[in-house]
Amino acid sequence: MLYSELCVVLFLYAAEFTFVCPTEVTGFGKMATEFRGEQAEVIGVSVDSPESLRKWAEELGGVDCPLLSDEQKSVSRLYGVLDEKQGVSIRATFIINPARKLTYVVASHTNVGRSVEETLRVLKALRTERLCPADWKPGGPTGDLQHRY
C-alpha cells in the first residue's frame, strides 16, 4: 500500500504578518498531529526571510509544523504558484505521495483562505486507495478501483 508510507502536505502562502495567512498556518499547526496520524508531514513555505518566519512563529505562540523560507522564490516557481508581479506565492496546497508524485493540488487567490479540514479529508480519502465519491467522509462507502469509469 503506497499510502502506508509517509506523505508530505506542502502548503505555500503569501507572507507573514497578513490577515489570512496566520489563520491557515495556525490551522495546519493545530491539526499537525492529525496529519501525522495519517502518515503525513505538513510543511509551510513562504517567500519571507528565515528571520521573519522565526519572529512570526514566536508571535503566533509557536507552530506545530515546519515553516520554510523560500526567499529566493525557487520553490514557488518550481510548483508554478509564484505571482511574479506581487513577488509572493498564491495559496497552494500539494499532497505528495511517498513515490514523490503530486496526488492533490489546489490553488487560490491570495485573498481566499483554504480549508485545512478539506486537505485532511482528501488525504484520508487518498489513504483508502479506493474510489471516494464527492463529499466522501471517513468511514463512508468507497468503490473498487477496477470500477474507475
XYZ file of N, CA, C and O in Angstrom:
596
model
N 0.829 -1.184 0.000
C 0.000 0.000 0.000
C 0.872 1.246 0.000
O 1.635 1.482 0.925
N 0.754 2.023 -1.026
C 1.571 3.218 -1.191
C 1.369 4.226 -0.066
O 2.311 4.801 0.443
N 0.128 4.418 0.348
C -0.144 5.467 1.332
C 0.100 5.029 2.769
O -0.177 5.755 3.700
N 0.641 3.833 2.973
C 1.005 3.441 4.334
C 2.355 4.046 4.709
O 2.775 3.992 5.853
N 3.024 4.646 3.728
C 4.291 5.333 3.977
C 4.040 6.840 4.106
O 2.957 7.319 3.828
N 5.070 7.560 4.494
C 4.945 8.991 4.770
C 4.663 9.820 3.518
O 5.350 9.694 2.516
N 3.651 10.657 3.605
C 3.312 11.635 2.564
C 3.729 13.014 3.071
O 3.987 13.200 4.254
N 3.752 13.970 2.161
C 4.036 15.353 2.525
C 2.856 16.210 2.094
O 2.360 16.079 0.974
N 2.400 17.054 2.996
C 1.409 18.075 2.676
C 2.172 19.389 2.685
O 2.626 19.861 3.724
N 2.364 19.929 1.503
C 3.128 21.161 1.330
C 2.132 22.284 1.066
O 1.317 22.189 0.151
N 2.180 23.320 1.907
C 1.288 24.450 1.655
C 2.112 25.722 1.549
O 2.965 26.000 2.368
N 1.885 26.440 0.459
C 2.577 27.700 0.217
C 1.603 28.833 0.465
O 0.412 28.722 0.157
N 2.105 29.899 1.056
C 1.259 31.040 1.384
C 2.015 32.316 1.094
O 3.231 32.317 0.944
N 1.279 33.411 1.021
C 1.826 34.682 0.536
C 2.900 35.273 1.452
O 4.024 35.511 1.007
N 2.579 35.532 2.693
C 3.528 36.246 3.546
C 3.063 36.235 4.995
O 1.873 36.110 5.280
N 4.027 36.433 5.871
C 3.704 36.559 7.286
C 3.084 37.939 7.546
O 3.116 38.811 6.697
N 2.558 38.095 8.748
C 2.004 39.374 9.218
C 0.929 39.915 8.283
O 0.862 41.104 8.003
N 0.082 39.004 7.774
C -1.050 39.390 6.939
C -2.332 38.962 7.653
O -2.285 38.379 8.737
N -3.468 39.180 7.044
C -4.736 38.856 7.687
C -5.104 37.376 7.570
O -5.498 36.746 8.539
N -4.983 36.789 6.375
C -5.456 35.417 6.135
C -4.393 34.373 6.497
O -4.718 33.337 7.085
N -3.144 34.628 6.172
C -2.091 33.621 6.359
C -1.999 33.056 7.778
O -1.867 31.844 7.938
N -2.082 33.884 8.820
C -1.986 33.313 10.168
C -3.094 32.310 10.469
O -2.889 31.351 11.202
N -4.284 32.526 9.880
C -5.382 31.592 10.129
C -5.076 30.231 9.529
O -5.416 29.199 10.113
N -4.431 30.224 8.382
C -4.082 28.959 7.733
C -2.926 28.276 8.455
O -2.967 27.078 8.719
N -1.893 29.034 8.750
C -0.707 28.460 9.390
C -1.066 27.885 10.755
O -0.688 26.762 11.090
N -1.821 28.636 11.547
C -2.215 28.103 12.850
C -3.188 26.935 12.680
O -3.164 25.991 13.467
N -4.007 26.970 11.635
C -4.915 25.855 11.352
C -4.149 24.572 11.049
O -4.460 23.509 11.598
N -3.154 24.666 10.173
C -2.334 23.481 9.880
C -1.557 23.058 11.127
O -1.422 21.868 11.404
N -1.070 24.024 11.888
C -0.342 23.705 13.110
C -1.208 22.973 14.121
O -0.782 21.989 14.725
N -2.443 23.432 14.297
C -3.357 22.793 15.249
C -3.726 21.376 14.826
O -4.022 20.538 15.665
N -3.724 21.117 13.527
C -4.108 19.794 13.037
C -2.909 18.938 12.642
O -3.079 17.845 12.105
N -1.702 19.413 12.921
C -0.492 18.675 12.528
C -0.470 17.264 13.098
O -0.062 16.320 12.419
N -0.921 17.099 14.328
C -0.943 15.769 14.942
C -1.883 14.843 14.182
O -1.565 13.671 13.972
N -3.024 15.364 13.743
C -3.955 14.549 12.956
C -3.346 14.157 11.613
O -3.522 13.029 11.154
N -2.629 15.083 10.984
C -1.955 14.754 9.725
C -0.890 13.683 9.962
O -0.776 12.738 9.193
N -0.128 13.825 11.040
C 0.886 12.809 11.355
C 0.243 11.452 11.609
O 0.803 10.420 11.252
N -0.934 11.467 12.220
C -1.678 10.225 12.432
C -2.080 9.561 11.133
O -2.352 8.366 11.084
N -2.104 10.333 10.070
C -2.403 9.825 8.726
C -1.126 9.630 7.904
O -1.183 9.595 6.676
N 0.001 9.532 8.592
C 1.292 9.311 7.925
C 1.648 10.446 6.968
O 2.085 10.208 5.844
N 1.448 11.675 7.399
C 1.777 12.826 6.566
C 2.452 13.896 7.415
O 2.059 14.137 8.549
N 3.454 14.513 6.848
C 4.117 15.640 7.492
C 3.691 16.903 6.765
O 3.704 16.964 5.535
N 3.291 17.906 7.526
C 2.850 19.189 6.971
C 4.028 20.155 6.993
O 4.715 20.284 8.007
N 4.249 20.840 5.864
C 5.330 21.813 5.753
C 4.778 23.076 5.097
O 4.185 23.017 4.019
N 4.973 24.220 5.752
C 4.553 25.501 5.202
C 5.730 26.216 4.559
O 6.857 26.106 5.028
N 5.455 26.949 3.495
C 6.503 27.661 2.758
C 6.009 29.059 2.392
O 4.899 29.210 1.880
N 6.847 30.067 2.671
C 6.553 31.428 2.219
C 7.832 32.057 1.679
O 8.923 31.564 1.924
N 7.685 33.173 0.991
C 8.839 33.847 0.398
C 9.536 34.782 1.383
O 10.509 35.437 1.039
N 9.061 34.836 2.609
C 9.689 35.691 3.615
C 11.014 35.102 4.105
O 11.287 33.916 3.929
N 11.793 35.924 4.749
C 13.121 35.515 5.221
C 13.009 34.578 6.428
O 11.994 34.581 7.137
N 14.061 33.794 6.691
C 14.052 32.931 7.873
C 13.847 33.725 9.169
O 13.136 33.270 10.064
N 14.441 34.909 9.252
C 14.285 35.731 10.446
C 12.830 36.143 10.646
O 12.309 36.118 11.762
N 12.188 36.544 9.562
C 10.789 36.929 9.629
C 9.927 35.739 10.043
O 9.018 35.877 10.870
N 10.218 34.565 9.495
C 9.471 33.356 9.855
C 9.596 33.052 11.342
O 8.597 32.751 12.006
N 10.807 33.124 11.853
C 11.041 32.850 13.276
C 10.266 33.823 14.161
O 9.578 33.426 15.099
N 10.376 35.104 13.831
C 9.702 36.145 14.604
C 8.184 35.955 14.566
O 7.502 36.065 15.583
N 7.674 35.656 13.402
C 6.240 35.474 13.216
C 5.741 34.247 13.970
O 4.704 34.295 14.635
N 6.484 33.128 13.874
C 6.098 31.908 14.585
C 6.057 32.169 16.089
O 5.150 31.689 16.783
N 7.010 32.926 16.594
C 7.013 33.281 18.018
C 5.780 34.113 18.359
O 5.140 33.894 19.384
N 5.455 35.075 17.502
C 4.293 35.933 17.728
C 3.000 35.124 17.738
O 2.059 35.445 18.459
N 2.969 34.059 16.938
C 1.789 33.193 16.890
C 1.731 32.237 18.079
O 0.773 31.486 18.231
N 2.783 32.228 18.896
C 2.827 31.316 20.037
C 3.391 29.959 19.688
O 3.182 28.985 20.399
N 4.110 29.887 18.573
C 4.677 28.623 18.106
C 3.739 27.956 17.120
O 2.533 28.181 17.133
N 4.306 27.159 16.240
C 3.540 26.445 15.227
C 4.037 25.011 15.211
O 5.252 24.771 15.191
N 3.117 24.052 15.201
C 3.488 22.643 15.294
C 3.769 22.005 13.930
O 3.468 20.840 13.708
N 4.315 22.775 13.014
C 4.772 22.222 11.740
C 5.896 23.121 11.240
O 5.935 24.307 11.562
N 6.837 22.556 10.484
C 7.936 23.382 9.992
C 7.457 24.450 9.013
O 6.575 24.205 8.198
N 8.057 25.616 9.129
C 7.823 26.713 8.182
C 9.151 27.006 7.511
O 10.140 27.290 8.184
N 9.172 26.930 6.193
C 10.402 27.111 5.440
C 10.389 28.413 4.660
O 9.363 28.813 4.119
N 11.560 29.032 4.590
C 11.716 30.258 3.830
C 12.065 29.925 2.387
O 12.985 29.155 2.117
N 11.329 30.520 1.478
C 11.601 30.412 0.042
C 11.977 31.800 -0.465
O 11.434 32.302 -1.438
N 12.916 32.410 0.243
C 13.316 33.787 -0.046
C 13.767 33.960 -1.501
O 13.547 35.006 -2.114
N 14.374 32.932 -2.068
C 14.813 33.002 -3.468
C 13.662 32.728 -4.452
O 13.836 32.819 -5.652
N 12.526 32.314 -3.907
C 11.305 32.050 -4.678
C 11.423 30.854 -5.617
O 10.614 30.667 -6.518
N 12.405 30.011 -5.399
C 12.620 28.859 -6.277
C 11.558 27.780 -6.097
O 11.114 27.175 -7.081
N 11.123 27.528 -4.877
C 10.086 26.519 -4.642
C 8.774 26.997 -5.254
O 8.087 26.241 -5.942
N 8.442 28.252 -5.034
C 7.206 28.813 -5.583
C 7.205 28.757 -7.114
O 6.182 28.432 -7.723
N 8.328 29.048 -7.715
C 8.428 28.963 -9.183
C 8.341 27.514 -9.647
O 7.654 27.213 -10.624
N 9.052 26.627 -8.962
C 9.066 25.211 -9.333
C 7.654 24.629 -9.349
O 7.293 23.887 -10.257
N 6.863 24.999 -8.360
C 5.496 24.491 -8.284
C 4.505 25.342 -9.074
O 3.311 25.058 -9.100
N 4.983 26.402 -9.719
C 4.138 27.216 -10.588
C 3.124 28.071 -9.866
O 2.058 28.369 -10.415
N 3.449 28.513 -8.637
C 2.480 29.273 -7.864
C 2.988 30.659 -7.461
O 2.394 31.302 -6.600
N 4.049 31.115 -8.084
C 4.579 32.432 -7.755
C 3.863 33.498 -8.575
O 3.798 33.422 -9.803
N 3.318 34.476 -7.905
C 2.757 35.657 -8.558
C 3.946 36.596 -8.764
O 4.366 37.283 -7.835
N 4.513 36.574 -9.949
C 5.738 37.333 -10.235
C 5.541 38.832 -9.997
O 6.444 39.494 -9.504
N 4.374 39.340 -10.334
C 4.117 40.767 -10.184
C 4.126 41.179 -8.706
O 4.716 42.185 -8.339
N 3.473 40.379 -7.865
C 3.406 40.680 -6.429
C 4.634 40.181 -5.669
O 4.897 40.627 -4.552
N 5.345 39.212 -6.248
C 6.531 38.656 -5.605
C 6.226 37.712 -4.459
O 7.077 37.470 -3.596
N 4.997 37.155 -4.436
C 4.599 36.204 -3.397
C 3.911 35.002 -4.039
O 3.486 35.058 -5.191
N 3.795 33.945 -3.256
C 3.080 32.762 -3.726
C 1.580 32.983 -3.593
O 1.132 33.636 -2.657
N 0.833 32.416 -4.524
C -0.598 32.321 -4.300
C -0.787 31.203 -3.276
O 0.155 30.475 -2.958
N -1.980 31.062 -2.737
C -2.234 29.978 -1.780
C -2.303 28.671 -2.546
O -3.132 28.530 -3.445
N -1.444 27.746 -2.206
C -1.418 26.465 -2.910
C -1.123 25.346 -1.923
O -0.316 25.516 -1.013
N -1.803 24.232 -2.123
C -1.612 23.058 -1.287
C -1.338 21.870 -2.194
O -2.032 21.681 -3.193
N -0.343 21.092 -1.816
C 0.040 19.902 -2.569
C 0.128 18.719 -1.608
O 0.713 18.851 -0.532
N -0.449 17.595 -1.997
C -0.196 16.346 -1.287
C 0.720 15.533 -2.193
O 0.404 15.299 -3.368
N 1.848 15.155 -1.643
C 2.870 14.429 -2.393
C 2.977 13.042 -1.776
O 3.235 12.908 -0.577
N 2.778 12.022 -2.595
C 2.810 10.666 -2.054
C 4.251 10.182 -1.860
O 5.199 10.868 -2.279
N 4.442 9.029 -1.222
C 5.805 8.542 -0.967
C 6.628 8.297 -2.236
O 7.855 8.301 -2.188
N 5.961 8.116 -3.370
C 6.674 7.946 -4.643
C 7.018 9.297 -5.267
O 7.474 9.358 -6.401
N 6.801 10.374 -4.514
C 7.085 11.754 -4.931
C 6.210 12.228 -6.085
O 6.621 13.031 -6.917
N 5.006 11.735 -6.133
C 4.034 12.147 -7.157
C 3.009 13.069 -6.518
O 2.551 12.829 -5.404
N 2.649 14.124 -7.236
C 1.580 15.002 -6.771
C 0.264 14.248 -6.905
O -0.079 13.775 -7.987
N -0.456 14.128 -5.812
C -1.731 13.417 -5.852
C -2.907 14.335 -5.551
O -4.054 13.931 -5.677
N -2.603 15.565 -5.141
C -3.647 16.547 -4.878
C -3.025 17.919 -5.007
O -1.949 18.174 -4.460
N -3.707 18.788 -5.736
C -3.237 20.159 -5.924
C -4.455 21.079 -5.871
O -5.453 20.824 -6.547
N -4.347 22.119 -5.053
C -5.387 23.134 -5.042
C -4.687 24.482 -4.872
O -3.736 24.606 -4.107
N -5.146 25.465 -5.630
C -4.540 26.797 -5.562
C -5.644 27.836 -5.651
O -6.656 27.625 -6.321
N -5.428 28.932 -4.947
C -6.422 30.002 -4.992
C -5.735 31.354 -4.844
O -4.570 31.434 -4.466
N -6.482 32.370 -5.114
C -6.009 33.739 -4.985
C -5.588 33.992 -3.547
O -6.102 33.373 -2.614
N -4.678 34.925 -3.353
C -4.174 35.217 -2.017
C -5.257 35.745 -1.076
O -5.093 35.685 0.136
N -6.379 36.225 -1.599
C -7.444 36.748 -0.750
C -8.320 35.665 -0.123
O -9.088 35.955 0.782
N -8.224 34.432 -0.631
C -9.133 33.370 -0.204
C -8.377 32.295 0.573
O -7.510 31.623 0.028
N -8.703 32.138 1.848
C -8.074 31.124 2.685
C -8.543 29.728 2.322
O -9.658 29.526 1.854
N -7.673 28.769 2.548
C -8.004 27.373 2.236
C -8.578 26.673 3.460
O -8.443 27.139 4.580
N -9.163 25.499 3.233
C -9.721 24.691 4.310
C -8.723 23.604 4.706
O -8.447 22.691 3.923
N -8.215 23.700 5.915
C -7.298 22.684 6.423
C -8.042 21.366 6.581
O -7.512 20.298 6.262
N -9.280 21.433 7.043
C -10.079 20.215 7.206
C -10.295 19.498 5.877
O -10.276 18.272 5.816
N -10.506 20.250 4.801
C -10.679 19.626 3.483
C -9.394 18.932 3.046
O -9.427 17.849 2.473
N -8.255 19.539 3.323
C -6.976 18.905 2.974
C -6.836 17.584 3.714
O -6.429 16.566 3.124
N -7.182 17.558 4.995
C -7.116 16.317 5.773
C -8.109 15.292 5.246
O -7.793 14.105 5.136
N -9.301 15.732 4.876
C -10.301 14.810 4.314
C -9.795 14.163 3.032
O -9.897 12.957 2.836
N -9.175 14.960 2.167
C -8.638 14.430 0.911
C -7.498 13.440 1.192
O -7.423 12.387 0.572
N -6.625 13.781 2.129
C -5.546 12.860 2.493
C -6.125 11.526 2.965
O -5.662 10.455 2.547
N -7.137 11.566 3.800
C -7.765 10.331 4.284
C -8.389 9.553 3.125
O -8.309 8.322 3.091
N -8.990 10.257 2.188
C -9.565 9.598 1.012
C -8.464 8.923 0.191
O -8.604 7.766 -0.226
N -7.362 9.624 -0.030
C -6.251 9.037 -0.778
C -5.704 7.804 -0.073
O -5.365 6.808 -0.716
N -5.646 7.845 1.239
C -5.109 6.724 2.011
C -5.970 5.469 1.901
O -5.492 4.372 2.117
N -7.251 5.615 1.549
C -8.081 4.419 1.367
C -7.635 3.627 0.145
O -7.890 2.443 0.050
N -6.984 4.327 -0.793
C -6.581 3.748 -2.077
C -7.766 3.101 -2.794
O -7.651 2.078 -3.459
N -8.923 3.745 -2.626
C -10.150 3.296 -3.262
C -10.820 4.510 -3.912
O -10.363 5.628 -3.757
N -11.890 4.285 -4.611
C -12.660 5.380 -5.192
C -13.520 6.009 -4.108
O -14.255 5.314 -3.408
N -13.425 7.307 -3.971
C -14.191 8.038 -2.960
C -15.060 9.068 -3.673
O -14.533 9.939 -4.368
N -16.366 8.994 -3.498
C -17.259 9.914 -4.204
C -17.169 11.340 -3.669
O -16.554 11.592 -2.630
N -17.802 12.250 -4.370
C -17.864 13.647 -3.929
C -18.407 13.703 -2.512
O -19.303 12.934 -2.154
N -17.835 14.594 -1.725
C -18.251 14.804 -0.340
C -18.071 13.572 0.541
O -18.677 13.474 1.613
N -17.229 12.633 0.116
C -16.931 11.442 0.932
C -16.405 11.870 2.288
O -15.676 12.850 2.407
N -16.789 11.121 3.300
C -16.281 11.337 4.649
C -15.670 10.035 5.145
O -16.126 8.951 4.756
N -14.636 10.110 5.983
C -14.028 8.889 6.516
C -15.082 7.950 7.095
O -15.989 8.363 7.811
N -14.965 6.683 6.709
C -15.929 5.670 7.137
C -17.065 5.496 6.148
O -17.824 4.537 6.235
N -17.181 6.421 5.188
C -18.233 6.327 4.186
C -17.912 5.272 3.144
O -16.794 4.760 3.064
N -18.892 4.941 2.314
C -18.681 3.916 1.291
C -17.654 4.358 0.256
O -17.553 5.534 -0.087
N -16.887 3.391 -0.214
C -15.887 3.623 -1.256
C -16.111 2.576 -2.348
O -16.799 1.579 -2.136
N -15.505 2.815 -3.495
C -15.657 1.887 -4.609
C -14.346 1.181 -4.908
O -13.255 1.642 -4.546
N -14.464 0.072 -5.586
C -13.311 -0.713 -6.004
C -12.607 0.001 -7.165
O -13.265 0.483 -8.072
N -11.293 0.043 -7.137
C -10.543 0.753 -8.174
C -10.763 0.194 -9.571
O -10.596 0.901 -10.552
N -11.131 -1.068 -9.697
C -11.333 -1.615 -11.043
C -12.587 -1.038 -11.704
O -12.793 -1.194 -12.896
N -13.420 -0.347 -10.953
C -14.625 0.297 -11.498
C -14.405 1.800 -11.683
O -15.232 2.604 -11.335
N -13.288 2.163 -12.229
C -12.893 3.565 -12.334
C -13.836 4.428 -13.141
O -14.094 5.554 -12.810
N -14.291 3.938 -14.274
C -15.027 4.817 -15.190
C -16.428 4.339 -15.408
O -16.754 3.260 -15.533
